[in-house]
């Protein structure tokens, strides 16, 4: 999944608390432990695997909502998304079975 801000975004209104949600399809099952930041902006979450738990890093699996959540952008952490400015992008990945 590639997330990119709009090239024409006014820097004063760029995405603050940027988050990405993706619901797992009804005919699939989330593959535990597969949340990964493939790339991230400077100052954003570190590239690499993340845990499924809430609040300990910038990604989580929500079993109740059956969805994944990635908090992306500069300053993103386990509690809030960050800022994704013009022409910045983040690539995240997870698996389903």
mmCIF file of C-alpha atoms in Angstrom:
data_model
loop_
_atom_site.group_PDB
_atom_site.id
_atom_site.type_symbol
_atom_site.label_atom_id
_atom_site.label_comp_id
_atom_site.label_asym_id
_atom_site.label_seq_id
_atom_site.Cartn_x
_atom_site.Cartn_y
_atom_site.Cartn_z
ATOM 1 C CA UNK A 1 0.000 0.000 0.000
ATOM 2 C CA UNK A 2 1.485 3.360 -1.005
ATOM 3 C CA UNK A 3 0.327 6.498 0.756
ATOM 4 C CA UNK A 4 1.227 9.818 -0.823
ATOM 5 C CA UNK A 5 0.155 13.359 -0.068
ATOM 6 C CA UNK A 6 -1.334 15.518 -2.800
ATOM 7 C CA UNK A 7 1.346 17.309 -4.819
ATOM 8 C CA UNK A 8 -0.693 20.532 -4.681
ATOM 9 C CA UNK A 9 -1.189 20.495 -0.925
ATOM 10 C CA UNK A 10 -0.786 23.879 0.766
ATOM 11 C CA UNK A 11 1.925 23.372 3.452
ATOM 12 C CA UNK A 12 -0.297 25.169 5.982
ATOM 13 C CA UNK A 13 -2.994 22.504 5.653
ATOM 14 C CA UNK A 14 -1.079 19.294 5.009
ATOM 15 C CA UNK A 15 -2.387 16.174 6.649
ATOM 16 C CA UNK A 16 -1.993 16.310 10.410
ATOM 17 C CA UNK A 17 -2.536 13.123 12.394
ATOM 18 C CA UNK A 18 -2.253 11.123 9.179
ATOM 19 C CA UNK A 19 -3.559 7.579 9.604
ATOM 20 C CA UNK A 20 -4.331 4.729 7.244
ATOM 21 C CA UNK A 21 -7.063 2.182 7.995
ATOM 22 C CA UNK A 22 -7.678 -0.922 5.904
ATOM 23 C CA UNK A 23 -10.469 -3.367 6.699
ATOM 24 C CA UNK A 24 -9.710 -7.046 6.206
ATOM 25 C CA UNK A 25 -12.099 -8.581 3.655
ATOM 26 C CA UNK A 26 -14.717 -10.997 5.011
ATOM 27 C CA UNK A 27 -13.206 -13.902 3.058
ATOM 28 C CA UNK A 28 -9.689 -13.326 4.473
ATOM 29 C CA UNK A 29 -7.880 -13.471 7.808
ATOM 30 C CA UNK A 30 -5.206 -11.043 8.931
ATOM 31 C CA UNK A 31 -1.780 -12.740 9.143
ATOM 32 C CA UNK A 32 -0.575 -11.975 12.669
ATOM 33 C CA UNK A 33 2.756 -10.185 12.930
ATOM 34 C CA UNK A 34 2.799 -8.936 9.335
ATOM 35 C CA UNK A 35 2.510 -5.152 9.869
ATOM 36 C CA UNK A 36 5.508 -3.479 8.209
ATOM 37 C CA UNK A 37 6.703 -0.022 7.247
ATOM 38 C CA UNK A 38 8.505 -0.570 3.936
ATOM 39 C CA UNK A 39 9.445 3.121 3.704
ATOM 40 C CA UNK A 40 8.746 6.174 5.808
ATOM 41 C CA UNK A 41 9.428 9.897 5.722
ATOM 42 C CA UNK A 42 12.383 11.327 7.644
ATOM 43 C CA UNK A 43 11.152 11.863 11.184
ATOM 44 C CA UNK A 44 8.388 9.282 10.742
ATOM 45 C CA UNK A 45 8.074 5.769 12.130
ATOM 46 C CA UNK A 46 11.162 3.614 11.568
ATOM 47 C CA UNK A 47 11.131 1.178 8.655
ATOM 48 C CA UNK A 48 10.587 -2.450 9.650
ATOM 49 C CA UNK A 49 8.166 -4.790 11.358
ATOM 50 C CA UNK A 50 5.653 -3.501 13.899
ATOM 51 C CA UNK A 51 3.680 -5.305 16.585
ATOM 52 C CA UNK A 52 -0.033 -6.038 16.373
ATOM 53 C CA UNK A 53 -0.679 -4.445 19.786
ATOM 54 C CA UNK A 54 -2.212 -0.989 20.175
ATOM 55 C CA UNK A 55 -0.169 1.996 21.404
ATOM 56 C CA UNK A 56 3.333 0.475 21.482
ATOM 57 C CA UNK A 57 4.362 1.552 17.969
ATOM 58 C CA UNK A 58 2.888 3.255 14.894
ATOM 59 C CA UNK A 59 0.802 0.291 13.668
ATOM 60 C CA UNK A 60 -1.762 -2.117 15.082
ATOM 61 C CA UNK A 61 -4.325 -4.753 14.248
ATOM 62 C CA UNK A 62 -7.820 -3.973 15.527
ATOM 63 C CA UNK A 63 -9.419 -7.383 16.069
ATOM 64 C CA UNK A 64 -12.809 -5.932 16.996
ATOM 65 C CA UNK A 65 -13.010 -3.839 13.817
ATOM 66 C CA UNK A 66 -11.087 -6.471 11.809
ATOM 67 C CA UNK A 67 -8.786 -3.825 10.347
ATOM 68 C CA UNK A 68 -5.206 -2.632 10.391
ATOM 69 C CA UNK A 69 -4.153 0.880 11.342
ATOM 70 C CA UNK A 70 -0.910 2.631 10.433
ATOM 71 C CA UNK A 71 -0.068 6.047 11.912
ATOM 72 C CA UNK A 72 2.159 7.689 9.318
ATOM 73 C CA UNK A 73 4.123 10.901 8.772
ATOM 74 C CA UNK A 74 6.571 13.078 10.662
ATOM 75 C CA UNK A 75 6.059 12.659 14.404
ATOM 76 C CA UNK A 76 3.730 9.639 14.142
ATOM 77 C CA UNK A 77 3.879 7.308 17.135
ATOM 78 C CA UNK A 78 1.796 4.793 19.066
ATOM 79 C CA UNK A 79 -0.826 7.394 19.969
ATOM 80 C CA UNK A 80 -1.203 9.699 16.963
ATOM 81 C CA UNK A 81 -0.493 10.092 13.290
ATOM 82 C CA UNK A 82 1.969 12.661 12.060
ATOM 83 C CA UNK A 83 2.264 15.160 9.218
ATOM 84 C CA UNK A 84 2.625 14.084 5.600
ATOM 85 C CA UNK A 85 3.644 17.045 3.453
ATOM 86 C CA UNK A 86 3.576 17.703 -0.290
ATOM 87 C CA UNK A 87 5.118 14.927 -2.379
ATOM 88 C CA UNK A 88 5.981 12.831 0.686
ATOM 89 C CA UNK A 89 5.081 9.165 0.735
ATOM 90 C CA UNK A 90 5.066 6.146 2.990
ATOM 91 C CA UNK A 91 4.774 2.502 1.980
ATOM 92 C CA UNK A 92 3.193 0.024 4.411
ATOM 93 C CA UNK A 93 2.472 -3.669 4.049
ATOM 94 C CA UNK A 94 0.576 -6.453 5.777
ATOM 95 C CA UNK A 95 -0.592 -9.930 4.775
ATOM 96 C CA UNK A 96 -3.893 -11.733 4.795
ATOM 97 C CA UNK A 97 -4.494 -15.470 4.513
#
